[in-house]
Amino acid sequence: MRVLKLLGVVLLIGLTVLSYADTLSFDFINWGDDVRVYDNARAYELAPHTIFWYFTNAYAGAYAPLAFLSHALDIALWGLKSSGHHLTNLLLHVSNAVLVFLLCVHLMNALYRSSGAEVIGVPFFAAALFATHPLAIPAVAWIAARGILLCEFFVLLACLFSLRSYIAQRRTGRFYAAIACFTLACLADAGALLLPTVLVVIGRLARGETYPRVQELITNKLVLFGVSLLFLTASILASASHQSEEMWDVHSTLHRLALPFVQLFRPILLFMSPSYISPLTPVPSNVFIGIGLVVFSAITVAVLHLAKRGVSAPAMVWVAYVALALPRTFTVPHGVHFAYLPLPLLTISLASIGWFVHDRYVRGSARFAVPIVAAGLVLALALITSRQQTVWRNAASLWRHVIAIYPTMPAAYNFLGLALQTNGRISEAKEAYARAIDLKPNFVEAYLNLGNIHYAGGDWQEADRLYHRAAELAPQRADVYNNLGIAAKAQGKSLDALFWLRKAIETDSSYAQGYVNLAVLYEQMGNIAAAYEALQHAARLGDMRAQEQLKREGVQW
């Protein structure tokens, strides 16, 4: 059996690497990769104070210190060679596939006490589905999704340790290892917040019980739920300070609360129909949300009814699925990369159903055809994945793909404009930004980006007009006033520039870039004392360029 298990691991590694080998030649994407990796000044300095900062601060709307530190480690190893960053993602996915295989092997042993070929065959099929399914593409091919990959790694380890602890029927080192892995998973991504619920389900499955023991929940899971509450608080605070305009400004409070429960079904739909997957999806209509809530309620009532009649497996699977999928739908309501977290549960469930049908209803020579069909399905998925992942090769190809699926999505045109602008295709970028504004006349980011193009081209008056329009739409945004200040400075209007830059820092006193630009303006106006004061403010806010300049000049902040 050990030889078969080792062979399964080797085949799984080979299959996963072959499916995603092309990602090693992919570029960075201007959606998250910029903020988290190549435009993140702290990612270039892997030092004790940087590590301490990540563990004590939220960044880019998330509290995920392990994810950000992994990017910093990649830069230390590979610089800005995207192939190295993609290699880390691929290695994590390979590791996760192996962990799915091992977890499923232990589940088969715990549930069925079997020593037949199915102990290896069913887990290998489940892990192979996980490794090759196109639903994993956004997490593997997107460097900024590192947190999801790391989170899945520690989630699977926590499940494995917890299962082994349940089988031993006593608190062992594995129990404390499960707590440690759960904590690390939360430090990687908020998707693990409800993992204690999954661990309770695993315990029930391992012991053949329908309902959890109250005493065990209090003694064994109190620590886990305490850790979960702690990280939930950190996640709420982080996301509250960084709500994306595209994600939230069109929703009522009721819409925001209802949307995540509807988005729960997206991974299931994409799992059953692995068509081309978009990294962003449009806001569902109220009718669609209403239907989704009805379906969610119906499934919940149905599985609870089955549990009362002694059929508890559907309820356990549904609870575990909701626990894995729900947290990320609140923070990323229109993305699909969060579907990576519940994907192992979907593949294990499908493999288990297939094995049940094969064991109960398939007889004679047809039993030999089942492994062939399973192998064919895995290979077909591997080919589909290899083909579909090519749209992630660079930012322009990705956003053109999104536009082909959702031709009226303003954000896609805005991101395409950024990609074209980076490639020097200015006229096409202007057209993309203009199209984004046509689709959404109050799209502040598109006005800013179009203004930036005109500013870079020396058309400062047009840039100033576009920045003023952005300020009318978003008077609460400091970066808009910062751009107005820069445009005024470029036109030689120093007093106007001073007014707008001061307004930027008055609007947001933590906006470090405003202080940096104000320092440059004061220096040009000959007010050196005010320039140093502004630079010191920026340094105290954590701006590394300001800190480095003051260090060179021997000035304290």
Coordinates of C-alpha atoms in Angstrom, one line a residue:
M1 CA 0.0 0.0 0.0
R2 CA 2.9 2.4 0.7
V3 CA 4.3 1.8 -2.7
L4 CA 0.9 2.6 -4.3
K5 CA 0.6 5.7 -2.2
L6 CA 4.0 6.9 -3.3
L7 CA 3.2 6.1 -6.9
G8 CA 0.0 8.1 -6.6
V9 CA 1.9 11.1 -5.2
V10 CA 4.5 11.0 -8.0
L11 CA 1.8 10.7 -10.7
L12 CA -0.1 13.6 -9.1
I13 CA 2.9 15.8 -9.0
G14 CA 3.7 15.1 -12.7
L15 CA 0.1 15.7 -13.8
T16 CA -0.1 19.0 -11.9
V17 CA 3.2 20.4 -13.2
L18 CA 2.2 19.4 -16.8
S19 CA -1.2 21.1 -16.5
Y20 CA 0.3 24.4 -15.3
A21 CA 3.8 24.5 -16.7
D22 CA 2.9 27.3 -19.1
T23 CA 2.2 29.7 -16.3
L24 CA 6.0 30.0 -15.7
S25 CA 6.1 32.2 -18.8
F26 CA 3.3 34.4 -17.8
D27 CA 3.7 38.1 -16.9
F28 CA 2.5 40.1 -13.9
I29 CA -1.2 41.3 -14.1
N30 CA -2.2 44.9 -13.3
W31 CA -4.9 43.7 -10.9
G32 CA -3.5 43.1 -7.5
D33 CA 0.0 42.2 -8.7
D34 CA 0.9 45.9 -8.8
V35 CA -0.3 46.8 -5.3
R36 CA 0.8 43.6 -3.6
V37 CA 4.1 43.0 -5.5
Y38 CA 6.0 45.2 -7.8
D39 CA 4.5 48.6 -6.6
N40 CA 4.7 47.6 -2.9
A41 CA 7.8 49.4 -1.5
R42 CA 7.9 47.1 1.6
A43 CA 8.1 44.0 -0.6
Y44 CA 11.6 45.0 -1.6
E45 CA 12.9 45.0 2.0
L46 CA 12.7 41.7 3.9
A47 CA 13.9 43.0 7.3
P48 CA 12.7 42.5 10.9
H49 CA 10.9 45.8 11.0
T50 CA 9.1 45.1 7.8
I51 CA 8.0 41.7 9.1
F52 CA 6.8 43.4 12.3
W53 CA 4.9 46.0 10.3
Y54 CA 3.0 43.3 8.3
F55 CA 1.9 41.5 11.4
T56 CA 0.7 44.7 13.1
N57 CA -1.0 46.4 10.1
A58 CA -3.5 45.7 7.3
Y59 CA -2.4 46.4 3.8
A60 CA -4.4 46.7 0.5
G61 CA -7.6 46.0 2.4
A62 CA -6.4 42.8 3.9
Y63 CA -4.8 41.4 7.0
A64 CA -2.6 38.7 5.4
P65 CA 1.0 39.0 6.7
L66 CA 2.1 35.6 5.5
A67 CA 0.9 36.3 1.9
F68 CA 2.7 39.7 1.8
L69 CA 5.8 38.2 3.3
S70 CA 5.8 35.4 0.7
H71 CA 5.8 38.1 -2.0
A72 CA 8.8 39.8 -0.3
L73 CA 10.6 36.5 -0.2
D74 CA 10.0 36.0 -3.9
I75 CA 11.4 39.4 -4.7
A76 CA 14.5 38.6 -2.5
L77 CA 15.0 35.4 -4.5
W78 CA 13.8 36.3 -8.0
G79 CA 13.6 40.1 -8.2
L80 CA 10.9 41.0 -10.6
K81 CA 11.2 38.0 -12.8
S82 CA 7.6 36.9 -13.0
S83 CA 8.6 33.3 -13.7
G84 CA 9.9 32.9 -10.1
H85 CA 6.7 34.2 -8.6
H86 CA 4.7 31.9 -10.8
L87 CA 6.9 29.0 -9.7
T88 CA 6.0 29.6 -6.1
N89 CA 2.3 29.5 -7.0
L90 CA 2.8 26.3 -8.9
L91 CA 4.7 24.6 -6.1
L92 CA 2.0 25.6 -3.6
H93 CA -0.7 24.1 -5.9
V94 CA 1.3 20.9 -6.3
S95 CA 1.6 20.7 -2.5
N96 CA -2.1 21.3 -2.0
A97 CA -2.9 18.5 -4.5
V98 CA -0.7 16.1 -2.6
L99 CA -2.4 17.1 0.7
V100 CA -5.8 16.5 -0.8
F101 CA -4.7 13.0 -1.8
L102 CA -3.3 12.2 1.7
L103 CA -6.4 13.7 3.4
C104 CA -8.7 11.6 1.3
V105 CA -6.7 8.5 2.0
H106 CA -7.1 9.0 5.7
L107 CA -10.8 9.8 5.3
M108 CA -11.3 6.5 3.4
N109 CA -9.5 4.6 6.1
A110 CA -11.5 6.3 8.9
L111 CA -14.9 6.0 7.2
Y112 CA -14.8 2.6 5.6
R113 CA -11.9 0.7 7.3
S114 CA -11.0 -0.5 3.8
S115 CA -7.7 -1.8 2.6
G116 CA -8.7 -2.3 -1.1
A117 CA -7.6 -0.5 -4.2
E118 CA -10.3 2.1 -3.6
V119 CA -8.2 3.5 -0.7
I120 CA -5.7 4.8 -3.3
G121 CA -8.0 5.0 -6.4
V122 CA -10.7 7.3 -4.9
P123 CA -8.2 9.7 -3.3
F124 CA -6.1 9.9 -6.4
F125 CA -9.2 10.7 -8.5
A126 CA -10.3 13.4 -6.1
A127 CA -6.8 15.0 -5.9
A128 CA -6.4 14.8 -9.7
L129 CA -9.7 16.6 -10.2
F130 CA -8.5 19.3 -7.8
A131 CA -5.1 19.5 -9.5
T132 CA -6.5 19.8 -13.1
H133 CA -9.9 21.5 -12.7
P134 CA -10.1 24.9 -14.5
L135 CA -11.7 26.4 -11.4
A136 CA -8.1 26.5 -9.9
I137 CA -6.8 28.7 -12.7
P138 CA -7.4 32.1 -11.1
A139 CA -5.6 31.1 -7.9
V140 CA -2.6 29.4 -9.6
A141 CA -2.1 31.7 -12.6
W142 CA -2.6 35.0 -10.7
I143 CA 0.4 35.9 -8.5
A144 CA -1.6 38.2 -6.2
A145 CA -3.8 35.2 -5.3
R146 CA -0.9 33.8 -3.2
G147 CA -2.8 34.2 0.0
I148 CA -5.5 31.8 -1.2
L149 CA -2.9 29.2 -2.1
L150 CA -1.1 29.5 1.3
C151 CA -4.4 29.5 3.1
E152 CA -5.5 26.3 1.4
F153 CA -2.1 24.7 2.2
F154 CA -2.6 25.3 5.9
V155 CA -6.3 24.5 5.8
L156 CA -5.5 21.1 4.4
L157 CA -2.8 20.5 6.9
A158 CA -5.1 21.5 9.8
C159 CA -7.8 19.1 8.5
L160 CA -5.2 16.3 8.2
F161 CA -3.9 16.8 11.7
S162 CA -7.4 17.2 13.1
L163 CA -8.5 13.9 11.5
R164 CA -5.5 12.0 12.8
S165 CA -6.2 13.5 16.3
Y166 CA -9.8 12.3 16.1
I167 CA -8.8 8.8 15.0
A168 CA -6.4 8.6 18.0
Q169 CA -9.4 9.7 20.2
R170 CA -7.2 11.9 22.4
R171 CA -5.4 15.2 22.4
T172 CA -2.1 14.6 20.9
G173 CA 0.5 16.8 19.3
R174 CA -1.6 16.6 16.1
F175 CA -4.4 18.5 17.8
Y176 CA -2.1 21.4 18.7
A177 CA -0.6 21.2 15.2
A178 CA -4.1 21.7 13.8
I179 CA -4.5 24.8 15.9
A180 CA -1.2 26.1 14.7
C181 CA -2.1 25.4 11.1
F182 CA -5.4 27.1 11.5
T183 CA -3.7 30.2 12.9
L184 CA -1.3 30.2 9.9
A185 CA -4.1 29.8 7.5
C186 CA -5.8 32.9 9.0
L187 CA -2.6 34.8 8.7
A188 CA -2.5 34.0 5.0
D189 CA -6.1 34.8 4.0
A190 CA -9.5 35.5 5.6
G191 CA -11.0 32.5 3.9
A192 CA -10.0 30.2 6.8
L193 CA -12.1 32.1 9.4
L194 CA -14.8 29.4 9.6
L195 CA -12.4 26.4 9.5
P196 CA -13.3 25.3 13.0
T197 CA -16.7 24.4 11.7
V198 CA -15.1 22.2 9.0
L199 CA -12.9 20.5 11.7
V200 CA -16.1 19.7 13.7
V201 CA -17.6 18.1 10.6
I202 CA -14.4 16.0 10.1
G203 CA -14.6 14.8 13.7
R204 CA -18.3 13.7 13.2
L205 CA -17.4 11.9 10.0
A206 CA -14.4 10.1 11.6
R207 CA -16.6 8.9 14.5
G208 CA -19.8 8.3 12.7
E209 CA -21.8 10.8 14.7
T210 CA -24.6 13.0 13.5
Y211 CA -24.3 15.9 16.0
P212 CA -21.2 17.2 17.8
R213 CA -20.7 16.7 21.5
V214 CA -21.4 19.9 23.4
Q215 CA -18.6 19.1 25.9
E216 CA -16.1 18.6 23.1
L217 CA -17.1 21.8 21.4
I218 CA -16.4 23.7 24.6
T219 CA -13.1 22.0 25.5
N220 CA -11.5 21.2 22.1
K221 CA -12.9 23.9 19.8
L222 CA -13.0 26.9 22.1
V223 CA -9.5 27.9 21.3
L224 CA -10.1 27.5 17.5
F225 CA -13.3 29.7 17.6
G226 CA -11.5 32.2 19.7
V227 CA -8.7 32.5 17.1
S228 CA -11.4 32.7 14.4
L229 CA -13.1 35.7 16.2
L230 CA -9.8 37.5 16.6
F231 CA -9.0 37.2 12.9
L232 CA -12.6 38.1 11.9
T233 CA -12.2 41.4 13.7
A234 CA -8.9 42.1 12.0
S235 CA -10.4 41.2 8.6
I236 CA -13.4 43.5 9.1
L237 CA -11.3 46.4 10.1
A238 CA -9.0 45.9 7.1
S239 CA -11.7 45.6 4.5
A240 CA -13.7 48.5 6.0
S241 CA -10.7 50.8 5.3
H242 CA -10.3 49.7 1.7
Q243 CA -13.7 49.1 0.1
S244 CA -13.4 49.1 -3.6
E245 CA -15.5 51.5 -5.6
E246 CA -16.3 48.8 -8.1
M247 CA -17.4 46.4 -5.5
W248 CA -19.5 48.4 -3.2
D249 CA -20.9 51.7 -4.5
V250 CA -23.8 50.2 -6.3
H251 CA -25.1 48.2 -3.4
S252 CA -27.6 48.9 -0.7
T253 CA -26.9 47.5 2.8
L254 CA -29.4 44.7 2.1
H255 CA -27.7 43.9 -1.2
R256 CA -24.3 43.7 0.4
L257 CA -25.6 41.2 3.0
A258 CA -27.5 39.1 0.6
L259 CA -24.9 38.9 -2.2
P260 CA -22.4 36.6 -0.5
F261 CA -25.0 33.9 0.0
V262 CA -25.8 34.0 -3.7
Q263 CA -22.2 33.9 -4.7
L264 CA -21.8 30.7 -2.8
F265 CA -23.3 28.9 -5.8
R266 CA -20.8 30.2 -8.3
P267 CA -18.0 27.7 -7.5
I268 CA -20.6 24.8 -7.8
L269 CA -21.8 26.1 -11.1
L270 CA -18.3 26.6 -12.5
F271 CA -17.3 23.2 -11.1
M272 CA -20.0 21.5 -13.0
S273 CA -19.5 23.6 -16.1
P274 CA -15.8 24.5 -16.5
S275 CA -16.3 27.1 -19.2
Y276 CA -13.9 30.0 -19.6
I277 CA -13.7 31.7 -16.2
S278 CA -13.5 35.4 -15.7
P279 CA -11.6 36.9 -12.7
L280 CA -14.4 39.4 -12.3
T281 CA -18.2 39.0 -12.7
P282 CA -20.9 41.6 -13.0
V283 CA -23.2 42.6 -10.1
P284 CA -26.1 40.1 -10.0
S285 CA -29.6 41.6 -10.4
N286 CA -32.0 41.7 -7.5
V287 CA -34.1 39.0 -9.1
F288 CA -31.0 36.7 -9.3
I289 CA -30.2 37.5 -5.7
G290 CA -33.7 36.6 -4.6
I291 CA -33.6 33.3 -6.5
G292 CA -30.2 32.5 -4.9
L293 CA -31.5 33.2 -1.4
V294 CA -34.5 30.9 -2.0
V295 CA -32.2 28.1 -3.3
F296 CA -29.8 28.6 -0.4
S297 CA -32.7 28.3 2.1
A298 CA -34.2 25.3 0.3
I299 CA -30.9 23.4 0.4
T300 CA -30.3 24.2 4.0
V301 CA -33.8 23.0 5.0
A302 CA -33.5 19.9 2.9
V303 CA -30.2 18.7 4.4
L304 CA -31.4 19.4 7.9
H305 CA -34.5 17.3 7.2
L306 CA -32.3 14.5 6.0
A307 CA -30.1 14.8 9.1
K308 CA -33.1 14.4 11.4
R309 CA -33.9 11.2 9.5
G310 CA -30.5 9.8 10.1
V311 CA -28.9 10.8 6.8
S312 CA -26.3 13.3 8.0
A313 CA -23.6 13.3 5.3
P314 CA -25.3 15.9 3.0
A315 CA -25.8 18.3 6.0
M316 CA -22.1 17.9 7.0
V317 CA -20.9 18.5 3.4
W318 CA -23.1 21.5 3.0
V319 CA -22.0 23.1 6.3
A320 CA -18.4 22.5 5.5
Y321 CA -18.9 24.0 2.0
V322 CA -20.6 27.1 3.3
A323 CA -17.8 27.5 6.0
L324 CA -15.1 27.4 3.3
A325 CA -16.8 29.5 0.7
L326 CA -18.7 32.2 2.7
P327 CA -16.0 34.3 4.3
R328 CA -14.3 35.3 1.0
T329 CA -17.6 36.2 -0.7
F330 CA -18.0 39.1 1.8
T331 CA -14.5 40.6 1.0
V332 CA -14.4 39.7 -2.7
P333 CA -18.1 39.4 -3.8
H334 CA -17.4 39.5 -7.5
G335 CA -14.2 37.4 -7.8
V336 CA -13.9 33.7 -8.5
H337 CA -10.4 32.9 -7.1
F338 CA -12.0 32.3 -3.7
A339 CA -13.5 29.2 -5.2
Y340 CA -10.1 27.5 -4.7
L341 CA -10.8 27.0 -1.0
P342 CA -13.9 24.8 -1.3
L343 CA -12.6 23.1 -4.4
P344 CA -11.1 20.1 -2.5
L345 CA -14.5 19.5 -0.8
L346 CA -16.2 19.5 -4.2
T347 CA -13.7 17.0 -5.8
I348 CA -13.7 14.7 -2.7
S349 CA -17.5 14.7 -2.7
L350 CA -17.7 13.9 -6.4
A351 CA -15.1 11.1 -6.1
S352 CA -16.9 9.6 -3.1
I353 CA -20.3 9.7 -5.0
G354 CA -18.6 8.0 -8.0
W355 CA -17.1 5.3 -5.8
F356 CA -20.5 4.8 -4.0
V357 CA -22.3 4.3 -7.4
H358 CA -19.5 2.1 -8.7
D359 CA -19.5 -0.1 -5.5
R360 CA -23.3 -0.4 -5.3
Y361 CA -24.6 -0.5 -8.8
V362 CA -21.9 -1.3 -11.3
R363 CA -21.4 -5.0 -11.9
G364 CA -19.4 -7.3 -14.3
S365 CA -17.1 -6.0 -16.9
A366 CA -18.5 -2.5 -16.6
R367 CA -16.6 -2.1 -13.3
F368 CA -13.3 -2.0 -15.4
A369 CA -14.6 0.8 -17.5
V370 CA -15.1 3.1 -14.6
P371 CA -11.3 3.8 -14.0
I372 CA -10.9 4.4 -17.7
V373 CA -13.8 7.0 -17.7
A374 CA -12.3 8.6 -14.6
A375 CA -8.8 8.8 -16.2
G376 CA -10.4 10.3 -19.4
L377 CA -12.2 12.9 -17.4
V378 CA -9.0 14.0 -15.6
L379 CA -7.0 14.2 -18.8
A380 CA -9.8 16.2 -20.5
L381 CA -9.8 18.7 -17.6
A382 CA -6.0 18.9 -17.8
L383 CA -6.3 19.8 -21.5
I384 CA -9.1 22.4 -20.8
T385 CA -7.0 23.9 -18.1
S386 CA -3.9 24.1 -20.2
R387 CA -5.9 25.9 -22.9
Q388 CA -7.9 28.2 -20.7
Q389 CA -5.0 29.5 -18.6
T390 CA -3.4 31.2 -21.6
V391 CA -5.7 34.2 -21.2
W392 CA -3.7 35.0 -18.0
R393 CA -0.5 35.3 -20.1
N394 CA -0.5 39.1 -19.7
A395 CA -2.8 41.8 -18.5
A396 CA -4.1 42.8 -22.0
S397 CA -5.1 39.3 -23.0
L398 CA -6.8 38.8 -19.6
W399 CA -9.0 41.9 -19.8
R400 CA -9.8 41.3 -23.5
H401 CA -11.0 37.9 -22.4
V402 CA -13.2 39.5 -19.7
I403 CA -14.6 42.0 -22.1
A404 CA -15.4 39.1 -24.5
I405 CA -17.5 37.5 -21.8
Y406 CA -18.9 40.7 -20.2
P407 CA -18.8 43.4 -22.9
T408 CA -20.5 46.0 -20.6
M409 CA -18.2 45.7 -17.6
P410 CA -16.6 49.2 -17.0
A411 CA -13.8 47.8 -14.7
A412 CA -12.5 45.5 -17.5
Y413 CA -12.1 48.4 -19.9
N414 CA -10.3 50.5 -17.2
F415 CA -7.8 47.6 -16.5
L416 CA -7.4 47.1 -20.2
G417 CA -6.6 50.8 -20.6
L418 CA -3.9 50.5 -17.9
A419 CA -2.4 47.5 -19.6
L420 CA -2.3 49.2 -23.0
Q421 CA -0.9 52.4 -21.4
T422 CA 1.9 50.4 -19.9
N423 CA 2.7 48.9 -23.3
G424 CA 2.9 52.3 -24.9
R425 CA -0.3 52.0 -26.9
I426 CA -1.7 55.3 -25.8
S427 CA -4.4 55.9 -28.3
E428 CA -5.9 52.4 -27.6
A429 CA -5.7 53.1 -23.9
K430 CA -7.6 56.4 -24.3
E431 CA -10.3 54.5 -26.2
A432 CA -10.5 51.9 -23.4
Y433 CA -10.8 54.6 -20.7
A434 CA -13.4 56.5 -22.7
R435 CA -15.5 53.3 -23.1
A436 CA -15.3 52.7 -19.4
I437 CA -16.6 56.2 -18.8
D438 CA -19.4 55.7 -21.3
L439 CA -20.5 52.6 -19.5
K440 CA -20.2 54.2 -16.1
P441 CA -20.3 58.0 -16.2
N442 CA -19.3 58.3 -12.5
F443 CA -16.3 56.0 -12.8
V444 CA -13.7 58.0 -10.8
E445 CA -10.7 55.6 -11.6
A446 CA -11.3 55.9 -15.3
Y447 CA -11.3 59.7 -15.1
L448 CA -8.0 59.6 -13.1
N449 CA -6.3 57.2 -15.5
L450 CA -7.4 59.2 -18.5
G451 CA -6.2 62.3 -16.8
N452 CA -2.8 60.6 -16.1
I453 CA -2.4 59.9 -19.8
H454 CA -3.0 63.5 -20.8
Y455 CA -0.7 64.7 -18.0
A456 CA 2.1 62.3 -19.2
G457 CA 1.6 63.6 -22.8
G458 CA 1.9 67.3 -21.7
D459 CA -1.7 68.1 -22.1
W460 CA -2.0 69.5 -18.5
Q461 CA -5.2 71.5 -19.1
E462 CA -7.1 68.4 -20.2
A463 CA -5.6 66.4 -17.3
D464 CA -6.7 69.2 -15.0
R465 CA -10.3 69.1 -16.4
L466 CA -10.5 65.3 -15.9
Y467 CA -9.1 65.5 -12.4
H468 CA -11.7 68.2 -11.5
R469 CA -14.4 65.9 -12.8
A470 CA -13.1 63.1 -10.6
A471 CA -13.0 65.5 -7.6
E472 CA -16.7 66.3 -8.2
L473 CA -17.6 62.6 -8.2
A474 CA -15.4 61.7 -5.2
P475 CA -14.8 64.7 -2.9
Q476 CA -13.7 62.3 -0.2
R477 CA -10.6 60.9 -2.0
A478 CA -7.3 62.4 -1.2
D479 CA -5.6 61.0 -4.3
V480 CA -7.8 63.1 -6.6
Y481 CA -6.7 66.3 -4.9
N482 CA -3.1 65.1 -5.1
N483 CA -3.4 64.7 -8.8
L484 CA -5.0 68.2 -9.1
G485 CA -2.0 69.5 -7.2
I486 CA 0.5 67.8 -9.5
A487 CA -1.3 69.1 -12.6
A488 CA -1.3 72.7 -11.2
K489 CA 2.4 72.4 -10.4
A490 CA 3.1 71.3 -13.9
Q491 CA 1.4 74.4 -15.3
G492 CA 3.5 76.6 -13.0
K493 CA 0.5 77.4 -10.7
S494 CA 2.4 77.0 -7.4
L495 CA -0.3 78.5 -5.2
D496 CA -3.0 76.4 -6.8
A497 CA -0.8 73.3 -6.3
L498 CA -0.3 74.2 -2.7
F499 CA -4.0 74.6 -2.2
W500 CA -4.8 71.1 -3.7
L501 CA -2.0 69.3 -1.9
R502 CA -3.0 70.7 1.4
K503 CA -6.6 69.7 0.7
A504 CA -5.4 66.2 0.0
I505 CA -3.8 65.8 3.4
E506 CA -6.7 67.5 5.1
T507 CA -9.0 65.0 3.4
D508 CA -6.9 62.1 4.6
S509 CA -4.2 62.8 7.2
S510 CA -2.7 59.4 6.6
Y511 CA -2.1 59.9 2.9
A512 CA 1.6 59.8 2.8
Q513 CA 2.0 60.5 -0.9
G514 CA 0.4 63.9 -0.4
Y515 CA 3.0 64.9 2.2
V516 CA 5.8 63.7 -0.2
N517 CA 4.5 65.8 -3.1
L518 CA 3.9 68.8 -0.7
A519 CA 7.5 68.5 0.5
V520 CA 8.8 68.7 -3.2
L521 CA 6.6 71.7 -3.8
Y522 CA 7.8 73.5 -0.6
E523 CA 11.4 72.8 -1.6
Q524 CA 10.8 74.4 -5.0
M525 CA 9.2 77.4 -3.4
G526 CA 12.3 77.8 -1.1
N527 CA 10.5 76.8 2.1
I528 CA 13.0 74.2 3.3
A529 CA 11.7 74.0 6.8
A530 CA 8.1 73.2 5.6
A531 CA 9.5 70.7 3.2
Y532 CA 11.3 68.8 5.9
E533 CA 8.2 68.9 8.1
A534 CA 6.1 67.4 5.3
L535 CA 8.7 64.8 4.6
Q536 CA 8.8 63.9 8.3
H537 CA 5.0 63.4 8.3
A538 CA 5.3 61.1 5.3
A539 CA 8.1 59.1 7.1
R540 CA 6.0 58.7 10.2
L541 CA 3.2 57.4 8.1
G542 CA 5.5 54.6 6.8
D543 CA 6.6 56.1 3.4
M544 CA 9.9 54.3 2.8
R545 CA 11.2 56.8 0.3
A546 CA 10.8 59.6 2.7
Q547 CA 12.4 57.6 5.5
E548 CA 15.4 56.8 3.2
Q549 CA 15.9 60.5 2.2
L550 CA 15.7 61.7 5.8
K551 CA 18.2 59.0 6.8
R552 CA 20.6 60.1 4.1
E553 CA 20.4 63.7 5.3
G554 CA 20.6 62.8 9.0
V555 CA 17.2 64.1 9.9
Q556 CA 15.1 62.5 12.6
W557 CA 11.3 62.0 12.2

